[in-house]
mmCIF file of C-alpha atoms in Angstrom:
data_model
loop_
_atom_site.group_PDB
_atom_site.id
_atom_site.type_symbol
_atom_site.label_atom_id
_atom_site.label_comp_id
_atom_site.label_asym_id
_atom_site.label_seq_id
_atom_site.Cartn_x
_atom_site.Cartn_y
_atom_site.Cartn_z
ATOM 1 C CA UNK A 1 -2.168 17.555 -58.256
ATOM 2 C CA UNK A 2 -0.992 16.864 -54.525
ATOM 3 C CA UNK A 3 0.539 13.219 -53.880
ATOM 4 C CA UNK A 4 2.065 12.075 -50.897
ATOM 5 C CA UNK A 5 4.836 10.059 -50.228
ATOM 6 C CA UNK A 6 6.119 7.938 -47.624
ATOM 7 C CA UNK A 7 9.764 7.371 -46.437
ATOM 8 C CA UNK A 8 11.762 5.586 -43.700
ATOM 9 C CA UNK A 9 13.065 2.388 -42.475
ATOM 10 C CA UNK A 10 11.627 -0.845 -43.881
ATOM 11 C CA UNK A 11 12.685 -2.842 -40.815
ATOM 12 C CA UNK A 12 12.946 -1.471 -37.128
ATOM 13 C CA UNK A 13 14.289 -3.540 -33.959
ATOM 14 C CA UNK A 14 11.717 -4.462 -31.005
ATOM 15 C CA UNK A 15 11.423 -1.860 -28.291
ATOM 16 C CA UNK A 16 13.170 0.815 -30.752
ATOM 17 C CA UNK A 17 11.304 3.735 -32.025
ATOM 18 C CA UNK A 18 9.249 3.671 -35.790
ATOM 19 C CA UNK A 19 10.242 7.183 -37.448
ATOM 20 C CA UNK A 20 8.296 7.777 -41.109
ATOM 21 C CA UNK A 21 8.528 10.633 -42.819
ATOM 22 C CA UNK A 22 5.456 12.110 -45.434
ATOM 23 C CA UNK A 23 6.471 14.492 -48.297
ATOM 24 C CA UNK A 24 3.493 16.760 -49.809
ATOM 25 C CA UNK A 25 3.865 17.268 -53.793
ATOM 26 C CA UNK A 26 1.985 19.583 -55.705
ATOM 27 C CA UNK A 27 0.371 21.555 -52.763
ATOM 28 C CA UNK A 28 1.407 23.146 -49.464
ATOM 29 C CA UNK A 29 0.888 21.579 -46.164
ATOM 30 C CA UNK A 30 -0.150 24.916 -45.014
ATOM 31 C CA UNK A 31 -3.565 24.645 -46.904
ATOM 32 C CA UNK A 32 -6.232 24.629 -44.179
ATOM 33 C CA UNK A 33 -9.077 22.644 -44.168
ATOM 34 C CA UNK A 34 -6.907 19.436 -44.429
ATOM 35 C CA UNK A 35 -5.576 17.044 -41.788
ATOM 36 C CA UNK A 36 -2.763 15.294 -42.502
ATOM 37 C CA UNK A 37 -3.122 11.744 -40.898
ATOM 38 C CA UNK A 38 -0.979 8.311 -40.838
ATOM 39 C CA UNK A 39 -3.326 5.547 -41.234
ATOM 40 C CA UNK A 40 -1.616 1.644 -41.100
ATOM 41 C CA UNK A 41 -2.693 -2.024 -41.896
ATOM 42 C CA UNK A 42 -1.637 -4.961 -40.672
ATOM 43 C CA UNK A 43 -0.252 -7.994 -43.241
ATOM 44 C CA UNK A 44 -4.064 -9.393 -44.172
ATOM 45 C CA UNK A 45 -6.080 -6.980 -42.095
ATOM 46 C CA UNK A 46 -8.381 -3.873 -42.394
ATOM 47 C CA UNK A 47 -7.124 -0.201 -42.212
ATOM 48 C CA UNK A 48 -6.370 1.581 -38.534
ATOM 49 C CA UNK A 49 -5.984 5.033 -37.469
ATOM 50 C CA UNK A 50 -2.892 6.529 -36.118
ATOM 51 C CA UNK A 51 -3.907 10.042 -35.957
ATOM 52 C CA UNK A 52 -3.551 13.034 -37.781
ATOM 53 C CA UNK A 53 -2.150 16.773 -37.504
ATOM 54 C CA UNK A 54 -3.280 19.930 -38.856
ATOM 55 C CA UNK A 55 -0.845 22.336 -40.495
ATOM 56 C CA UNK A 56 -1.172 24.655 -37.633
ATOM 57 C CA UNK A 57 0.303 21.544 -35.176
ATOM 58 C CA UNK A 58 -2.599 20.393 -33.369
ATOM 59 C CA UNK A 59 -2.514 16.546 -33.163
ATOM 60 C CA UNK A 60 -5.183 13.838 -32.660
ATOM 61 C CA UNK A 61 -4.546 10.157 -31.636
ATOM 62 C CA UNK A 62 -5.871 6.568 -31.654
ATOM 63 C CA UNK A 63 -6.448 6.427 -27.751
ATOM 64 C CA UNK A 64 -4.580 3.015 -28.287
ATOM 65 C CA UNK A 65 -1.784 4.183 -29.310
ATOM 66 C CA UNK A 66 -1.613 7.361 -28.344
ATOM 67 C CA UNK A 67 1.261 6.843 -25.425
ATOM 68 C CA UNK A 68 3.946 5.875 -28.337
ATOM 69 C CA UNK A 69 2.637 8.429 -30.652
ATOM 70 C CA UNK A 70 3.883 11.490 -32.028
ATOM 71 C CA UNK A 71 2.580 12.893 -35.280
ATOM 72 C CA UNK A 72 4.520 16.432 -36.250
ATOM 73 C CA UNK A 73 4.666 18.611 -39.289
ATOM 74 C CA UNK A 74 7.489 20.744 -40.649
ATOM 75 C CA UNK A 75 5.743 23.098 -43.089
ATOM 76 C CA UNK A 76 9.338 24.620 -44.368
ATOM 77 C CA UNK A 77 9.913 21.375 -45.651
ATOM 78 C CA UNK A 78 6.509 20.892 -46.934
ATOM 79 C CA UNK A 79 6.480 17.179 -44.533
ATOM 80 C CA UNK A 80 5.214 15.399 -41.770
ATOM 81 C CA UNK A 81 6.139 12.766 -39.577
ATOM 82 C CA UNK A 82 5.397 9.720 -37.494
ATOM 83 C CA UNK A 83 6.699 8.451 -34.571
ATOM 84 C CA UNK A 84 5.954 5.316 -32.915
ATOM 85 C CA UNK A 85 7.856 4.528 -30.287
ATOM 86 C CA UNK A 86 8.140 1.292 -27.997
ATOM 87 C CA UNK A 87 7.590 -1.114 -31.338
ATOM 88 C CA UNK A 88 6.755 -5.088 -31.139
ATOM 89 C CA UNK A 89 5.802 -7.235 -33.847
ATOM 90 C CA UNK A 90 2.543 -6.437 -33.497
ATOM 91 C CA UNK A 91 3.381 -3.051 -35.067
ATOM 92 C CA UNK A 92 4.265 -4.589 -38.355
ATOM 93 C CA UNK A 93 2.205 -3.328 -40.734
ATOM 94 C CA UNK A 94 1.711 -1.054 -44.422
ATOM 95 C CA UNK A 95 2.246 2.739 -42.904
ATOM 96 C CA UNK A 96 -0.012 4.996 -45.129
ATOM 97 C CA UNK A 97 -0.277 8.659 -45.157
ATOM 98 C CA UNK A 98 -3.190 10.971 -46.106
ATOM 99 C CA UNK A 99 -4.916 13.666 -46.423
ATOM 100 C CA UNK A 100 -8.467 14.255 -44.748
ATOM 101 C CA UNK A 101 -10.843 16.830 -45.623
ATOM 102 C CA UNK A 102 -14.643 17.641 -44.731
ATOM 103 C CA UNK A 103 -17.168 14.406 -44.103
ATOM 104 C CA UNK A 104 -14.357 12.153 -42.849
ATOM 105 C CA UNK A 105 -12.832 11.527 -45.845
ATOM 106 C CA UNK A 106 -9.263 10.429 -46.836
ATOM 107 C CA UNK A 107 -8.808 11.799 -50.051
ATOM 108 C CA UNK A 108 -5.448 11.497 -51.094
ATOM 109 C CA UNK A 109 -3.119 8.473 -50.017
ATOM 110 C CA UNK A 110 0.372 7.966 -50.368
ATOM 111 C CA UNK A 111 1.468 4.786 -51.438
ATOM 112 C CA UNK A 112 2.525 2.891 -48.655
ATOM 113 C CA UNK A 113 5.398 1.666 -46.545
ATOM 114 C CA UNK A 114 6.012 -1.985 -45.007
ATOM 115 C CA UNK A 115 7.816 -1.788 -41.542
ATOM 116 C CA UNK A 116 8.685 -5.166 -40.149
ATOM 117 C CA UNK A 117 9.465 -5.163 -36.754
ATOM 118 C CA UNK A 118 12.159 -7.889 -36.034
ATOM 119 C CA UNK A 119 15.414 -8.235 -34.331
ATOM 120 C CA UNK B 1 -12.896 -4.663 -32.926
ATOM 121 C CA UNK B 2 -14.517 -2.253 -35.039
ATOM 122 C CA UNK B 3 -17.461 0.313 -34.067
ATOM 123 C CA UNK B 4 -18.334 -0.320 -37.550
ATOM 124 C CA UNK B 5 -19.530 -3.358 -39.008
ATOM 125 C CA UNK B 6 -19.767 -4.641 -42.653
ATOM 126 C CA UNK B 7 -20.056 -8.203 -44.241
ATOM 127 C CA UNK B 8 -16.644 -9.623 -44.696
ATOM 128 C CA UNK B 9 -17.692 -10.951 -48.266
ATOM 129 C CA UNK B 10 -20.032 -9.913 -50.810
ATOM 130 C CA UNK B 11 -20.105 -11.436 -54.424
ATOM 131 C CA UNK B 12 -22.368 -9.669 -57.634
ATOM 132 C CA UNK B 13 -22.962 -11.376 -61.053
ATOM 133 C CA UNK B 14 -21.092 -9.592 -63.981
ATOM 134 C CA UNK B 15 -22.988 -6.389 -65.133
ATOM 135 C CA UNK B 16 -25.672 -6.909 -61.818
ATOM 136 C CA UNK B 17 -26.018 -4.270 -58.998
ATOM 137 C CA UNK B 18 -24.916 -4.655 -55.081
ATOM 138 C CA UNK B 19 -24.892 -3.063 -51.599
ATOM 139 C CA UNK B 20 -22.458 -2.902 -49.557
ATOM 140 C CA UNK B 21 -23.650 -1.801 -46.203
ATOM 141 C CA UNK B 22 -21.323 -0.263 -42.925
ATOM 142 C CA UNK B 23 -23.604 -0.122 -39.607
ATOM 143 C CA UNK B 24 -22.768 1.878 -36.363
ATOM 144 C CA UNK B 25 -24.407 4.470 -34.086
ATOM 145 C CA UNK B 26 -21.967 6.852 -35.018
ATOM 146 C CA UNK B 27 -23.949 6.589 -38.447
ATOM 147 C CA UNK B 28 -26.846 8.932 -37.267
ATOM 148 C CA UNK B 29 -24.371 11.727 -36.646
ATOM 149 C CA UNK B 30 -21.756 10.855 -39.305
ATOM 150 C CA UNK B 31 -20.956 10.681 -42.901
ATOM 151 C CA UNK B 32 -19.119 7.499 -44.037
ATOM 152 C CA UNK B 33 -16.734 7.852 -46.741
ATOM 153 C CA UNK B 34 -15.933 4.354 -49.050
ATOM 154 C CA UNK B 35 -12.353 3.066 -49.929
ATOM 155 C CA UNK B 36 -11.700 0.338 -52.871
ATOM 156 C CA UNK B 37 -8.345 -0.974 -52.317
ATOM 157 C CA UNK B 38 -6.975 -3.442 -54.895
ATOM 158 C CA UNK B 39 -4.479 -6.352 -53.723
ATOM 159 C CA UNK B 40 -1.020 -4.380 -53.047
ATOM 160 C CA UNK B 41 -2.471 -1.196 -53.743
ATOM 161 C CA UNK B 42 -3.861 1.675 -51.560
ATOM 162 C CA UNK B 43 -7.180 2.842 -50.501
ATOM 163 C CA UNK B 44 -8.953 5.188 -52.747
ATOM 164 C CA UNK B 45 -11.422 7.332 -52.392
ATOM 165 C CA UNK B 46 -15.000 6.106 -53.970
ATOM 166 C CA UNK B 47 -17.879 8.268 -52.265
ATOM 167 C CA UNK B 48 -17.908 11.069 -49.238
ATOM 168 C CA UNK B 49 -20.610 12.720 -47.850
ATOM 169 C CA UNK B 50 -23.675 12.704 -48.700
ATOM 170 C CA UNK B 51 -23.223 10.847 -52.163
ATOM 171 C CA UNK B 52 -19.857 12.642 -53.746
ATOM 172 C CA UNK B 53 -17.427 10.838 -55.975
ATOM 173 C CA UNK B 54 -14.363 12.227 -56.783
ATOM 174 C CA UNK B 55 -12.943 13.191 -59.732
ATOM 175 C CA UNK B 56 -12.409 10.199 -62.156
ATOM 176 C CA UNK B 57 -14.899 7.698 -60.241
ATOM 177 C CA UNK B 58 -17.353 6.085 -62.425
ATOM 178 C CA UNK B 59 -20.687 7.184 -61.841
ATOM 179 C CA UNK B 60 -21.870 3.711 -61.279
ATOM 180 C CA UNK B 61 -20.321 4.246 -57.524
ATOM 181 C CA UNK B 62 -23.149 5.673 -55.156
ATOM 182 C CA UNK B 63 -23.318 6.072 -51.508
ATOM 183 C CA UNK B 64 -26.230 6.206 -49.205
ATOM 184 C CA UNK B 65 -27.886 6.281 -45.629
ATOM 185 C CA UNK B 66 -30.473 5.586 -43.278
ATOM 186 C CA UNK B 67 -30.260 5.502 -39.291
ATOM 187 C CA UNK B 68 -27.123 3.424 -38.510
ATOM 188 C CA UNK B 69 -26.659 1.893 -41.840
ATOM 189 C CA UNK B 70 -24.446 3.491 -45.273
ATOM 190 C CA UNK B 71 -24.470 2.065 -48.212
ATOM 191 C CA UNK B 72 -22.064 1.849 -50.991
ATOM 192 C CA UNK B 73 -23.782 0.329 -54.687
ATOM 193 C CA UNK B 74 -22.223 -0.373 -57.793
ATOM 194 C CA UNK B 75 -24.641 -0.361 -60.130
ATOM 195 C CA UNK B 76 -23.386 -2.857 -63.304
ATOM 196 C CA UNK B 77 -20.490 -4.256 -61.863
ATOM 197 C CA UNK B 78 -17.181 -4.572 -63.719
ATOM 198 C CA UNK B 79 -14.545 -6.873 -63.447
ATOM 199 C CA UNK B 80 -12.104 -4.231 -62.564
ATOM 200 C CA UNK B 81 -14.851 -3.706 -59.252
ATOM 201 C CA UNK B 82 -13.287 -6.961 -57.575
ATOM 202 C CA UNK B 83 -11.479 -5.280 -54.302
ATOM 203 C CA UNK B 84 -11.849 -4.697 -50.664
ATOM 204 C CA UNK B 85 -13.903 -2.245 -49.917
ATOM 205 C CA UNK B 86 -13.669 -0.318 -46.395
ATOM 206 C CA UNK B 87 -16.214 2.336 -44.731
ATOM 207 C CA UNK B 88 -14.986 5.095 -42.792
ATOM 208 C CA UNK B 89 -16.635 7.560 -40.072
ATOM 209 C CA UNK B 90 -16.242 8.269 -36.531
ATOM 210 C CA UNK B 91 -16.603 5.873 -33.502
ATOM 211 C CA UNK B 92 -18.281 7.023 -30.346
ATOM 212 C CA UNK B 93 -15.426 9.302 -29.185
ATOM 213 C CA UNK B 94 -15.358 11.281 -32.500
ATOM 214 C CA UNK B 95 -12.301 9.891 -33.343
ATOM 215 C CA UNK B 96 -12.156 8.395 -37.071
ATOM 216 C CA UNK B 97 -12.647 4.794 -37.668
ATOM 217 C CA UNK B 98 -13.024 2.127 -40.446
ATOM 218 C CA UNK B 99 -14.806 -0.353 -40.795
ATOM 219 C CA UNK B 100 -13.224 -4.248 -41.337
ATOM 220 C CA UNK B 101 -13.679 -4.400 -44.719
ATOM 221 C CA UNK B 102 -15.985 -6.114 -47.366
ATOM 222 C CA UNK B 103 -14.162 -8.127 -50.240
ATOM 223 C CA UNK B 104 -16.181 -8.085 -52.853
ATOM 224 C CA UNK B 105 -16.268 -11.032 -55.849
ATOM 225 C CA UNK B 106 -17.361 -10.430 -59.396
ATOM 226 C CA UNK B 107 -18.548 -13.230 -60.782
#
């Protein structure tokens, strides 16, 4: 069965750039009908949108992030990627990945990665 | 803030039924899919679509809808039902959103 699994650094400086890195198990990337998405939560809080990418590389953003935010797939490696640049504290949070299908749905998370932002 | 709206706390009796409701306007056009997400755990998937569970989700999990409003009942709570519980659809730009959650106590 497909998991997903999130990797990267656990603490990133202010103003530097957030780079996380999903790996696909168990199923290729290439599948259509999936978008690939990075979903976050801040310490306490509910669950927010980042965006997502389809396997053929179109992207969609959170219009409130979207100026820092780059969401890219390499399918060779069977992985895709977020990057958040321009970080504060405020983008401390739980960095999820997952996989959406049909009727909005998030079907298959990874299992999370805290990145503090502090010098 | 949210486009979509639920109660931030809901409790049930042991064994006793309860709604758990997610309003917006993106409602009439959308599906909402339903997350349970235990402390220190991720999201999982509980209903999509029309009223879908996914593999390995007790059938006591049922979704719903009418105008703005979806629903999420658990029909004879468990114990193991104690968890936040987030809605999750599109906002007005067709973008996805979720809703800010609904913890839910089992008494």
């Amino acid at each position: 069965q497909v998991q997903l699994q999130e990797s990267g650094p656990g603490l990133v400086k202010p103003s530097q750039t957030l780079s996380l890195t999903c790996t696909v198990s168990g199923g290729s990337i290439s599948s259509g009908g999936y978008y690939w998405s990075w979903i976050r939560q801040h310490p306490g809080k509910g669950l927010e949108w980042i965006g997502y990418i389809y396997y053929s590389g179109s992207t969609y953003y959170n219009p409130s992030l979207k100026s820092r935010v780059t969401i890219s797939v390499d399918t060779s490696k069977n992985q895709f990627s977020l990057k958040l640049s321009s970080v504060t504290a405020a983008d401390t949070a739980v960095y999820y990945c997952a996989r959406g299908r049909t009727y909005n749905a998030f079907d298959i998370w990874g299992q999370g990665t805290m990145v503090t932002v502090s010098s | 803030s949210s486009e979509l709206t639920q109660d931030p706390a809901v409790s049930v009796a042991l064994g006793q039924t309860v709604r758990i409701t997610c309003q917006g306007d993106s409602l009439r056009s959308y599906y909402a899919s339903w997350y349970q997400q235990k402390p220190g755990q991720a999201p999982v998937l509980v209903i999509y679509g029309k009223n879908n569970r996914p593999s390995g989700i007790p059938d006591r999990f049922s979704g719903s809808s009418s105008g703005n409003t979806a629903s999420l009942t658990i029909t004879g709570a468990q114990a193991e039902d104690e968890a936040d519980y987030y809605c999750n659809s599109r906002d007005s730009s067709g973008n996805p959103s979720f809703g800010g959650g609904t913890k839910l106590t089992v008494l």
